[in-house]
Coordinates of C-alpha atoms and ligand atoms in Angstrom, one line a residue:
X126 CA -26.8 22.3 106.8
X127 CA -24.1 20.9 109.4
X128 CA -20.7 22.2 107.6
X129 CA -17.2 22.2 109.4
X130 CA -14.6 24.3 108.5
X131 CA -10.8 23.2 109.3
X132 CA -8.1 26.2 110.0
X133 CA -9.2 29.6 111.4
X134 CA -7.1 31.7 109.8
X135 CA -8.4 34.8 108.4
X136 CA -10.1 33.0 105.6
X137 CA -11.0 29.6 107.8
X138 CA -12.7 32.0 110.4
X139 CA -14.3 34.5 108.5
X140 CA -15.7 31.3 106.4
X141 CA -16.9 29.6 109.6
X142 CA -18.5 32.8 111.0
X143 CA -20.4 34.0 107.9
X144 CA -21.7 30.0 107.3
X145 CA -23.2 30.4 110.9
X146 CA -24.6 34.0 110.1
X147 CA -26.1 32.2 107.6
X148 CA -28.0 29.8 109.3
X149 CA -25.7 26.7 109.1
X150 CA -24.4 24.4 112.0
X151 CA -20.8 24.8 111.6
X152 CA -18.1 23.2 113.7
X153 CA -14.6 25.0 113.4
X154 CA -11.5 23.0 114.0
X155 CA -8.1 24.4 114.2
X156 CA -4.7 22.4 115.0
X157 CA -3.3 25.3 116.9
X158 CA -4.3 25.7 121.0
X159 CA -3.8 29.0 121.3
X160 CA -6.1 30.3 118.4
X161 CA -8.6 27.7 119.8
X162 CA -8.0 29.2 123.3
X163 CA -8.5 33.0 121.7
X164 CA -12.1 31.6 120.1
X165 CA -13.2 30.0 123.2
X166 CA -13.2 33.0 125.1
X167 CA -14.9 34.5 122.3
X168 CA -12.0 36.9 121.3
X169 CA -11.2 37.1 117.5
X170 CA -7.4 36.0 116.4
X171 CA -7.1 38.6 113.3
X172 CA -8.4 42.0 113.5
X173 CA -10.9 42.0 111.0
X174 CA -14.3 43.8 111.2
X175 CA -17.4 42.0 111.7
X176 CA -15.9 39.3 113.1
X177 CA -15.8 40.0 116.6
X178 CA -19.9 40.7 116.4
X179 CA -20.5 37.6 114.6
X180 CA -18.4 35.6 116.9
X181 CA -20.6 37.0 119.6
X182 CA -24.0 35.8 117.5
X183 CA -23.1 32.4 117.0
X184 CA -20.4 31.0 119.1
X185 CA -21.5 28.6 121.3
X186 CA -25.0 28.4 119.1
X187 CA -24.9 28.1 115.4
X188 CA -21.4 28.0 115.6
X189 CA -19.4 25.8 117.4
X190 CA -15.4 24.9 118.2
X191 CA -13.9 21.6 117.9
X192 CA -10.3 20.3 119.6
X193 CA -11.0 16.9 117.4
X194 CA -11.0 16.8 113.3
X195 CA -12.5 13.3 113.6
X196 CA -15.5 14.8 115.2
X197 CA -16.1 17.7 113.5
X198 CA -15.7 15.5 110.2
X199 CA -18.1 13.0 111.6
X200 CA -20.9 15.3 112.6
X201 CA -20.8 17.3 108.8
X202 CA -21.9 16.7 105.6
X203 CA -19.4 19.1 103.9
X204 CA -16.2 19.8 105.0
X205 CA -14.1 23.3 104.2
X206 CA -10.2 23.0 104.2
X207 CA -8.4 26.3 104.8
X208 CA -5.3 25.5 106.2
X209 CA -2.3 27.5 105.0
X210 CA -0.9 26.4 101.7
X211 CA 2.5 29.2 102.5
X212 CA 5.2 28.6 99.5
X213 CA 8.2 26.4 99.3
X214 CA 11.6 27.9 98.6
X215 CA 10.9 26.8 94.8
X216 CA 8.0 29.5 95.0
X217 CA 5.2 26.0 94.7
X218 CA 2.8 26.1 97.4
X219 CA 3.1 23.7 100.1
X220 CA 0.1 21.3 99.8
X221 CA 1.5 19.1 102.6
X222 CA -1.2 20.6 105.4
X223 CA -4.0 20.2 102.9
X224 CA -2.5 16.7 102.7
X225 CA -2.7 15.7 105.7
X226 CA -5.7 17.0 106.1
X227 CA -7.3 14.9 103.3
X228 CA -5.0 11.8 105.5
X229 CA -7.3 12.7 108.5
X230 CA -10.5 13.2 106.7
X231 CA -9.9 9.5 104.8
X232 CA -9.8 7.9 108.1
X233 CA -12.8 9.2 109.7
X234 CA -14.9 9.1 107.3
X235 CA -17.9 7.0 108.0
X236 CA -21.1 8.7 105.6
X237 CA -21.2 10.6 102.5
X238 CA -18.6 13.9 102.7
X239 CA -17.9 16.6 100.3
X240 CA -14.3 18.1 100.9
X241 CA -14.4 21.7 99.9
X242 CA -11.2 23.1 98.9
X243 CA -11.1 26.9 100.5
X244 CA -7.5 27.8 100.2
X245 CA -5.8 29.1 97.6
X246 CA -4.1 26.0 95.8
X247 CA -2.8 24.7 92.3
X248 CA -5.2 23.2 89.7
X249 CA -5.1 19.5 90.0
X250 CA -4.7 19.8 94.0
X251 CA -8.0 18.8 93.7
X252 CA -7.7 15.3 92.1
X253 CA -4.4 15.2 94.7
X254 CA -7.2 14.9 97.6
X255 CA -9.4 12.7 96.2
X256 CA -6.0 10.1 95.4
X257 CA -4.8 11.0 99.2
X258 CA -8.3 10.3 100.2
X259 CA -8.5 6.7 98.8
X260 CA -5.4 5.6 99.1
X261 CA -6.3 6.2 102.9
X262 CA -8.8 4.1 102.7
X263 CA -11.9 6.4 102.0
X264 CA -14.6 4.2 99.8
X265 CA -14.9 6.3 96.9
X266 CA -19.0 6.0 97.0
X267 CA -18.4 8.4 100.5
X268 CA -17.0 11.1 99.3
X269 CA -16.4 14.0 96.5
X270 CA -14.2 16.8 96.4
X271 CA -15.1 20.1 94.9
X272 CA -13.3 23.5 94.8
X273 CA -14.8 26.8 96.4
X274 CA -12.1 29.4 96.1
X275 CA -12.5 32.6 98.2
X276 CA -12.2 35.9 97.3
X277 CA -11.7 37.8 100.5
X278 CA -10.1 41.0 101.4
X279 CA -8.6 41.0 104.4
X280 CA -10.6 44.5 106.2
X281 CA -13.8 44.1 104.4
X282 CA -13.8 40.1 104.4
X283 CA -17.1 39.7 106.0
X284 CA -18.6 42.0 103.6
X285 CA -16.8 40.4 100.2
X286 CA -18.1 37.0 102.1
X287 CA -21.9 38.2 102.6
X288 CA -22.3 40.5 99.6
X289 CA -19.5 38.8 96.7
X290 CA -19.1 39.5 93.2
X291 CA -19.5 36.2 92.5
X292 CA -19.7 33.0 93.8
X293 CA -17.3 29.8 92.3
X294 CA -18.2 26.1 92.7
X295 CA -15.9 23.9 91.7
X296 CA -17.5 20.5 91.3
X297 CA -17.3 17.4 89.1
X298 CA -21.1 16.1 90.0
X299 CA -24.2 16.8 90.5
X300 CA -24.9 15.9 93.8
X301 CA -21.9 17.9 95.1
X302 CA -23.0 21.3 93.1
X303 CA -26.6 21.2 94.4
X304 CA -25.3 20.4 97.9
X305 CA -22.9 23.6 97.5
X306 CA -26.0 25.5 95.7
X307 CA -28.1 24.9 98.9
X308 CA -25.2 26.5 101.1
X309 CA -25.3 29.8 99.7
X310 CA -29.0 29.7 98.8
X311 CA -29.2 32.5 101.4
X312 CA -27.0 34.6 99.3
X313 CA -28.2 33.7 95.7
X314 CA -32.0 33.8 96.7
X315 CA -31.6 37.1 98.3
X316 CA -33.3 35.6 101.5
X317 CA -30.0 37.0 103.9
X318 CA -30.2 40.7 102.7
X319 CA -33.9 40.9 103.6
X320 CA -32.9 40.0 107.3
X321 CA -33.1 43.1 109.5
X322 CA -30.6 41.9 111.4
X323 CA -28.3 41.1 108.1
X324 CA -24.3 42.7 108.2
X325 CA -24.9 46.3 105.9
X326 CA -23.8 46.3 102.4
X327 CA -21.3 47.6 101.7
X328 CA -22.6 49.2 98.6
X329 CA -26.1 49.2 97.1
X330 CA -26.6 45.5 95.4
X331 CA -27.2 45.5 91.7
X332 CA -29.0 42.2 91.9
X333 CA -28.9 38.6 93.1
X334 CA -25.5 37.3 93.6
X335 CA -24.4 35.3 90.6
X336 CA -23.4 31.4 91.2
X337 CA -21.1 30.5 89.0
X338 CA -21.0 26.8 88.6
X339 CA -17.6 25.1 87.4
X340 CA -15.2 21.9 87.0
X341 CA -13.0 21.5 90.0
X342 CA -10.1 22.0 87.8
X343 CA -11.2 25.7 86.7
X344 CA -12.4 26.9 89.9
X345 CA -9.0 26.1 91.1
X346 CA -7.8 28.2 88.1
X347 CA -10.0 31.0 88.9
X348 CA -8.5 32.2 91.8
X349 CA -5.4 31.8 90.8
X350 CA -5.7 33.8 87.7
X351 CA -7.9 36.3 89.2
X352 CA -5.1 37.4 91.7
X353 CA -2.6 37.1 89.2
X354 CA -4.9 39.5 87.0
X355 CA -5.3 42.2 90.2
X356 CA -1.5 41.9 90.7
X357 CA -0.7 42.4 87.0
X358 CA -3.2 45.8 87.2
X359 CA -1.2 46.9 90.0
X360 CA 2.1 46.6 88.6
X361 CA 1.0 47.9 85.4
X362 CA 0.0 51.2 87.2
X363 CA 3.3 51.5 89.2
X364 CA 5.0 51.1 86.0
X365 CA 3.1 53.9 84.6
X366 CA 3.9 56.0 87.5
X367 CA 7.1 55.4 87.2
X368 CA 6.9 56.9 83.8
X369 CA 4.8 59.6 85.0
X370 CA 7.3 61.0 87.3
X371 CA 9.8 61.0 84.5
X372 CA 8.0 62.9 82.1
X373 CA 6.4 65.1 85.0
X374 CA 2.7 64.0 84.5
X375 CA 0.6 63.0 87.2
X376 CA -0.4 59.5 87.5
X377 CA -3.7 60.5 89.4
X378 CA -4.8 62.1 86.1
X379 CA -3.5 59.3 84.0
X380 CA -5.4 56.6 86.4
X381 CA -8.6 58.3 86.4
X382 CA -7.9 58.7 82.4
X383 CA -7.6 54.9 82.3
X384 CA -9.6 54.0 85.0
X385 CA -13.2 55.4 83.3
X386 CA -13.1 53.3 80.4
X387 CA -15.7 50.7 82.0
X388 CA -13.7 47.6 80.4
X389 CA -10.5 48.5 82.8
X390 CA -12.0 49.8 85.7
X391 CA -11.1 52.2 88.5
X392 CA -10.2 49.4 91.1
X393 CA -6.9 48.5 92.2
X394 CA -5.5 51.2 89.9
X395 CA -3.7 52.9 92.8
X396 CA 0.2 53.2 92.6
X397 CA 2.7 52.8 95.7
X398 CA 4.8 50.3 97.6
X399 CA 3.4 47.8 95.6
X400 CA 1.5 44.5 96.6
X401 CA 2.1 42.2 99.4
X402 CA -0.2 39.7 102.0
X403 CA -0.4 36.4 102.4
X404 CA -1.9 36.1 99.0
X405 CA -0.5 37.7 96.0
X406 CA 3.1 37.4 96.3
X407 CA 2.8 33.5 96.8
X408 CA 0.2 32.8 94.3
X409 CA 2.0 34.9 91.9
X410 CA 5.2 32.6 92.5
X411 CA 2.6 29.5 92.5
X412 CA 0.8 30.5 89.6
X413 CA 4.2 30.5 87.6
X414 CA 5.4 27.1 89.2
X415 CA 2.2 25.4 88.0
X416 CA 2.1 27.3 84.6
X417 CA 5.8 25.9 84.1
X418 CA 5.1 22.5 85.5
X419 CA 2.2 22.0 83.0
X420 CA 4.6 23.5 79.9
X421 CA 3.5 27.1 79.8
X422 CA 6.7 29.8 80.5
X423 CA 4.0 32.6 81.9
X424 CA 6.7 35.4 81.6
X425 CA 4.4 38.1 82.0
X426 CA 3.9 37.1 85.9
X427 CA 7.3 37.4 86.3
X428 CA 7.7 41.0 84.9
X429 CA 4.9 41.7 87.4
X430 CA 6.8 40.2 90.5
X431 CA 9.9 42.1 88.4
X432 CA 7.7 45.7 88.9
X433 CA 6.6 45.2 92.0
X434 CA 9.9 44.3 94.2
X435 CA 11.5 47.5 92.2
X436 CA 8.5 49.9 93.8
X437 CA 10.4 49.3 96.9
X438 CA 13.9 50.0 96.0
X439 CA 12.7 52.8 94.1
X440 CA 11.2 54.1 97.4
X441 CA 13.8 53.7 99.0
X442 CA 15.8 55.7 96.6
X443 CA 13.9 58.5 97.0
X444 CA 14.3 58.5 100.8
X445 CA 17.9 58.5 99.8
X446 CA 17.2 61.6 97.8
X447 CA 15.2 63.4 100.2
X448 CA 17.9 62.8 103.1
X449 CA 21.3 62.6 101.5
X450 CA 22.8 60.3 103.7
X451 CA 21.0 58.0 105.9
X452 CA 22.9 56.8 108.7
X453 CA 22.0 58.0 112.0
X454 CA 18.8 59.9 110.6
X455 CA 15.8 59.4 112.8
X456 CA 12.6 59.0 110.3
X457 CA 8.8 58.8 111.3
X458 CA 6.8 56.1 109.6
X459 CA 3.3 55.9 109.3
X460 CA 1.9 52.2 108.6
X461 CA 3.5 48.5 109.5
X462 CA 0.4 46.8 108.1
X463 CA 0.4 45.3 104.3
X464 CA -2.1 47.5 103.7
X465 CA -4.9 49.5 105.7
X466 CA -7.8 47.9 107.7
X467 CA -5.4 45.1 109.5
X468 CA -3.2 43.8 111.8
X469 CA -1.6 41.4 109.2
X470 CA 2.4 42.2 108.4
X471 CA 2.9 39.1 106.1
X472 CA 4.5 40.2 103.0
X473 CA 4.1 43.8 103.9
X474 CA 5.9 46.1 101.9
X475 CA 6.3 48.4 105.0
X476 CA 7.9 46.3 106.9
X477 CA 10.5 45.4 104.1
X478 CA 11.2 49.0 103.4
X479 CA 11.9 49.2 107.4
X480 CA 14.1 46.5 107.7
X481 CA 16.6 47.9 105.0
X482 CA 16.2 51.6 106.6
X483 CA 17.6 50.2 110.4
X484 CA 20.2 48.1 108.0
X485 CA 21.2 51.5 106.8
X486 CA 21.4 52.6 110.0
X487 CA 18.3 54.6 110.5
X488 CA 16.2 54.9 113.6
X489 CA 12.7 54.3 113.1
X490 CA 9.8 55.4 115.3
X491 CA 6.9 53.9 113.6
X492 CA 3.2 53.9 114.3
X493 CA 0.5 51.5 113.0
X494 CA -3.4 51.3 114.4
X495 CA -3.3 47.5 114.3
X496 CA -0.1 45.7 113.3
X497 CA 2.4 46.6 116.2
X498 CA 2.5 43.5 117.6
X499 CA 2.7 41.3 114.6
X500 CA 5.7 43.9 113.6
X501 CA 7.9 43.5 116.9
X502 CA 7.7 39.9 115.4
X503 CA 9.6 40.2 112.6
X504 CA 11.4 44.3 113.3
X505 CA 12.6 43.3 116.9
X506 CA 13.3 46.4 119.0
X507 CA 16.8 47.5 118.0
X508 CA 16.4 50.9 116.1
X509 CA 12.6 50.9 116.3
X510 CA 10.4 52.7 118.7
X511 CA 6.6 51.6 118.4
X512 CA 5.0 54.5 119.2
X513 CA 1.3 55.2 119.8
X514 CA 0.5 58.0 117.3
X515 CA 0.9 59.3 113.8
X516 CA 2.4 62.7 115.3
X517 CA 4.5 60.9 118.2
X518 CA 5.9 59.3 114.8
X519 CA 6.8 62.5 113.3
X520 CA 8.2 63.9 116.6
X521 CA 11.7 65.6 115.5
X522 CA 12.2 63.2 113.1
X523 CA 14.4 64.3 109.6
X524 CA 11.4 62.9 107.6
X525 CA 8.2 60.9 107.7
X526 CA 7.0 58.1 105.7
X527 CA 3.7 57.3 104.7
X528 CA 3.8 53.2 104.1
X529 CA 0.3 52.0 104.6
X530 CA -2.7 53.5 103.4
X531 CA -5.3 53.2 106.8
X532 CA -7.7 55.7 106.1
X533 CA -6.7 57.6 109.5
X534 CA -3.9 59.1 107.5
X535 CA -5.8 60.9 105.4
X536 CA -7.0 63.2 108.1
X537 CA -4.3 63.9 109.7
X538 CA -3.7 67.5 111.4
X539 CA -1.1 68.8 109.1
X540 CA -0.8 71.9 110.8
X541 CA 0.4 70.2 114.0
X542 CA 2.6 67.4 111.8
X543 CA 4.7 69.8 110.2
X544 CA 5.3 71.5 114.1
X545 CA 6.5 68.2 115.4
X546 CA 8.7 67.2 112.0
X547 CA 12.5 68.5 112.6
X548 CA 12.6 68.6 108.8
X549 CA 8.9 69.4 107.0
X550 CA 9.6 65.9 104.9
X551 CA 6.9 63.7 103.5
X552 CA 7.8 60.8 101.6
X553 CA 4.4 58.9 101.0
X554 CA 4.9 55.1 99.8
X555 CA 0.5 55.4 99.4
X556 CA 0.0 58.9 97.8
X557 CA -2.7 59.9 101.0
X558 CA -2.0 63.2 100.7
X559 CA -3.1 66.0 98.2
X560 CA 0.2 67.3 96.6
X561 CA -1.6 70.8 96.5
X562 CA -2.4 70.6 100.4
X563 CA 1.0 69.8 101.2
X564 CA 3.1 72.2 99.5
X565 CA 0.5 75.0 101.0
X566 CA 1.3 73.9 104.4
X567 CA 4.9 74.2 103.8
X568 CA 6.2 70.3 103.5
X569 CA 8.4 69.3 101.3
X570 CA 6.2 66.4 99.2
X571 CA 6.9 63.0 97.6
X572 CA 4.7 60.5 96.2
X573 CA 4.9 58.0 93.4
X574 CA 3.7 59.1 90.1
X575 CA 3.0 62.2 90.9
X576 CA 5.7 65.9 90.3
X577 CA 6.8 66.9 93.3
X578 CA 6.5 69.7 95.7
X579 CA 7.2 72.3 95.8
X580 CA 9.2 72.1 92.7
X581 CA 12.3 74.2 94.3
X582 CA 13.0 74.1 98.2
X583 CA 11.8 77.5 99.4
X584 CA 15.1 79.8 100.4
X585 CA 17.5 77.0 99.3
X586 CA 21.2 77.9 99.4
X587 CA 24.0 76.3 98.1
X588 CA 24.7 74.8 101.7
X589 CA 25.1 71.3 103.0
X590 CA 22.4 68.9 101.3
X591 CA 21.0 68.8 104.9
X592 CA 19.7 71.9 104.7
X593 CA 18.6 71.6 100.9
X594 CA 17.6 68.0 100.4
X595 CA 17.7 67.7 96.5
X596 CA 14.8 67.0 94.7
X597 CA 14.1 66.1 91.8
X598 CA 12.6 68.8 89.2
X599 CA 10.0 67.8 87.3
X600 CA 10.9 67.9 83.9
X601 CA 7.4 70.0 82.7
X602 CA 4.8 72.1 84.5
X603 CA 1.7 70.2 86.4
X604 CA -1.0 70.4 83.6
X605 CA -4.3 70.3 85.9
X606 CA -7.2 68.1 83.6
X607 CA -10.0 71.2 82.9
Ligands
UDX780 C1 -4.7 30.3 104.0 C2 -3.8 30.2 102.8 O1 -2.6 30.8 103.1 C3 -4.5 30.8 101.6 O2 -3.7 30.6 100.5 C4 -5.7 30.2 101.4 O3 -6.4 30.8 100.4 C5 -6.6 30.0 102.7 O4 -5.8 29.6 103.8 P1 -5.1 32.1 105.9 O5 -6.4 31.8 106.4 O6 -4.7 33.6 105.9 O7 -5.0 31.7 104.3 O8 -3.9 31.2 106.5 P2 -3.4 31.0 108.0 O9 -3.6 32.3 108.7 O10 -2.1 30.4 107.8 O11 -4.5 30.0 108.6 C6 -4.4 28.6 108.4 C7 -5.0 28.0 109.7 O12 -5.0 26.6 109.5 C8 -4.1 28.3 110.9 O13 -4.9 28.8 111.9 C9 -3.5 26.9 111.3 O14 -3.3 26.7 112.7 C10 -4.5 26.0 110.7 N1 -4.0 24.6 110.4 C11 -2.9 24.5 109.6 C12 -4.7 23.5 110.8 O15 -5.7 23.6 111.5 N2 -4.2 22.3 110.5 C13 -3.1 22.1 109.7 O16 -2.7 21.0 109.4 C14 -2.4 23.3 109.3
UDX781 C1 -6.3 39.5 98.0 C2 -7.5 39.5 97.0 O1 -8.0 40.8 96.7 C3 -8.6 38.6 97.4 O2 -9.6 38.5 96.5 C4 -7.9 37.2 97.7 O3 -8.8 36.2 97.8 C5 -6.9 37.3 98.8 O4 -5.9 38.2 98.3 P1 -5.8 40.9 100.2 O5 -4.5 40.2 100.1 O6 -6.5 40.9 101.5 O7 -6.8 40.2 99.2 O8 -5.6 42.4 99.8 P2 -5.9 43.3 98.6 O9 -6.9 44.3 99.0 O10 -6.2 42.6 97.3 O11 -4.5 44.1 98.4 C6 -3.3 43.3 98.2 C7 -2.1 44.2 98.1 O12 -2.2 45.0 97.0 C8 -2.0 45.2 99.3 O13 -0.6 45.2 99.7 C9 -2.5 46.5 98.8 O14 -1.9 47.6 99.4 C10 -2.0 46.4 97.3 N1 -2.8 47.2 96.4 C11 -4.1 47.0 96.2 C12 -2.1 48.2 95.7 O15 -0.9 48.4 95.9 N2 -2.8 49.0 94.8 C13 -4.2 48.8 94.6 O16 -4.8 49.5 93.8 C14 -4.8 47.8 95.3

């Protein structure tokens, strides 16, 4: 099927390179030169895995890139909008790209079209293009618009593309479902997986990939009310960690407690720094616009946003804790990225607990695998020092902080950290460490949700806080699950 795909961002390209692995003709169309100029020379924009190999097995065959909307319009039969719908200052997303797209589609259109609807956007959006569309002049015979929200991760995107939970077709016909139905046959017929040339799964399949076939109206709902749901989960566990660490139980216990009753489910059950991206924060803040614009007060989202800005203050306190004063105190941190497996800072939790560290007068030498460059961006280079290794970030630093969880972390030579640490202190945002492990290596440990270690500072004297950082005592003794 020839399909075109407008905006090659991480959910416009990955689209646009998975539709080709797939066997469609797909034209890719982005208003932004230099991202066009990155994907003509075959280099990927985001860092995201798969992509660069797929871009090397299609571009310039199945897949192809377009400087003109009218002609990637003209040569497709459906048409994928995911341009960025980033929030207002009143928290709404900001349709007006999507508009305008719909503006350009209207006046090229020349044969039967079916605008897809990829981003992230408010139920009724929609109806919105279809109006847009005919008020441009687009003949209402030549067109529908359907809405085919995505559920992608940035790091395993591909993967959650080619091997989904579900798939959601938003439609208000016929003619437009079995047009989307034919798309991901590939995927629903099982034909891709038995490719030997097919992207591995990333876990055994179950069964066929479920099509789940909607009105335009709760498609559009669905993926706003699934993030909303993962959010909630998440601040619902950091809210419970935040209990467990004042009653001295571990929240690792409580979560895998929780977490193997099947109808709640281990995933995204792990407490921190709380959420960020490109995608919950604003669709949390959308979600409650819309639900108040259509008469519903959804309180409960706001207690979520409510938890999850307080994860980082309450971080933040406990680096206060650890170090006494902060001023002037050099500290090592591990992870720019919103969370492991990309280069993408947008919303990043790190990055906000950084910025209020160098306000308070910290220096920061941080190291990240992928997300340096988008960092400098928005941290400058006052009071930073971008460094190119987890232990060149701990080197003679008063303490390190673990803000991102990329896997690396977790392997870490702990031996040679604590050498390079002026002050053994790890204050970890991601709880990568084992608590157990650290206090046997001699750090002085930190996570969220879980006691402490060890529980008194070994040979502590009643001297300057500097040299006995006060912790906090759990109030009970760890009691380890038999
Ligand atoms: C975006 C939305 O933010 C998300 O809510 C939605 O689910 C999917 O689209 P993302 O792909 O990460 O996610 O956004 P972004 O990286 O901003 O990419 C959008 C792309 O569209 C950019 O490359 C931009 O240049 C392009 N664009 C934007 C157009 O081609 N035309 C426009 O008019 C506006
Ligand atoms: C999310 C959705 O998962 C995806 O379906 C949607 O379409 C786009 O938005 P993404 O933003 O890439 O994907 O990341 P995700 O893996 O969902 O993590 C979001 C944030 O939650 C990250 O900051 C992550 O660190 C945090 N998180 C996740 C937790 O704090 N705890 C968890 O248990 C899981």
């Amino acid at each position: 099927m020839r399909i075109s795909v407008i905006g090659s961002g991480y959910v416009g390209l990955v689209t646009a390179v998975c539709f080709a692995e797939l066997g469609h003709e797909v034209t890719l169309y982005d208003n932004d030169p230099a991202k066009q100029h990155a994907l003509q020379q075959g280099l990927s924009p985001i860092h995201e895995r798969y992509v660069p190999e797929l871009l090397k097995r299609h571009l310039g065959g199945k897949l192809k890139l377009s400087n003109s909307l009218a002609d990637s319009v003209g040569q497709s039969v459906a048409i994928f909008v995911a341009v960025g719908t980033p929030p207002t200052v009143n928290g709404e997303a900001d349709l007006s790209y999507v508009e305008s797209v719909a503006r350009e589609i209207a006046a090229n259109i020349k044969d039967y079209k079916i605008v897809v609807g990829k981003s992230t956007v408010p139920v009724y959006t929609s109806e919105w293009v279809r109006r847009v569309m005919l008020l441009n002049g687009a003949p209402a015979d030549l067109f529908d618009v359907a809405s085919n929200p995505e559920f992608l991760r940035e790091g395993t995107a591909v993967t959650d593309f080619l091997y989904p939970d579900r798939i959601v077709i938003g439609t208000d016909n016929l003619r437009c479902t079995e047009t989307l139905q034919q798309i991901y046959r590939p995927l629903t017929d099982g034909s891709y997986y038995q490719r030997g040339d097919a992207i591995p799964a990333p876990k055994p399949m179950t069964g066929a990939v479920r099509l789940i076939a909607t009105t335009a109206k709760s498609a559009e709902l669905i993926k706003y009310a699934s993030n909303a749901f993962l959010a909630m989960k998440i601040s619902f566990i950091n809210a419970v960690a935040t209990l467990c660490e004042s009653v001295g139980a571990d929240v690792d216990q409580v979560k895998e407690g929780i977490g193997s009753d099947s109808r709640i489910g281990r995933q995204f059950l792990n407490p921190g720094l709380g959420y960020g991206g490109s995608c919950f924060p604003k669709d949390l803040s959308a979600y409650r616009a819309v639900a108040r614009e259509c008469g519903y007060d959804f309180r409960l989202l706001e207690e979520v946003m409510h938890i999850n800005n307080e994860q980082r203050e309450r971080f933040l306190r406990k680096v206060r804790h650890a170090l006494w004063t902060l001023k002037g105190k050099r500290l090592g941190v591990l992870g720019l990225a919103f969370k492991g497996g990309t280069d993408d800072v947008r919303e990043s939790p790190a990055v906000a607990v950084v910025k209020s560290l160098i306000d308070e007068g910290c220096r920061i030498q941080a190291y990240d695998p992928a997300a340096v460059t988008n960092a400098r961006e928005i941290l400058g280079s006052q009071n930073i020092e971008y460094v190119a290794s987890a232990l060149d970030a701990a080197k003679d630093a008063d303490a390190l902080l673990v803000l991102t969880d990329w896997e690396e972390f977790r392997t870490l030579d702990l031996v040679e950290l604590h050498k390079r640490l002026h002050y053994p202190i790890v204050i970890d945002g991601r709880n990568m460490f084992n608590p157990d492990a650290m206090a046997e290596r001699g750090f002085i440990y930190t996570s969220v949700g879980r006691p402490d270690v060890p529980h008194e500072i070994p040979g502590a004297t009643n001297g300057s806080p500097r040299q006995k950082p006060n912790f906090r005592t759990p109030a009970s003794p760890t009691v380890k699950v038999p």
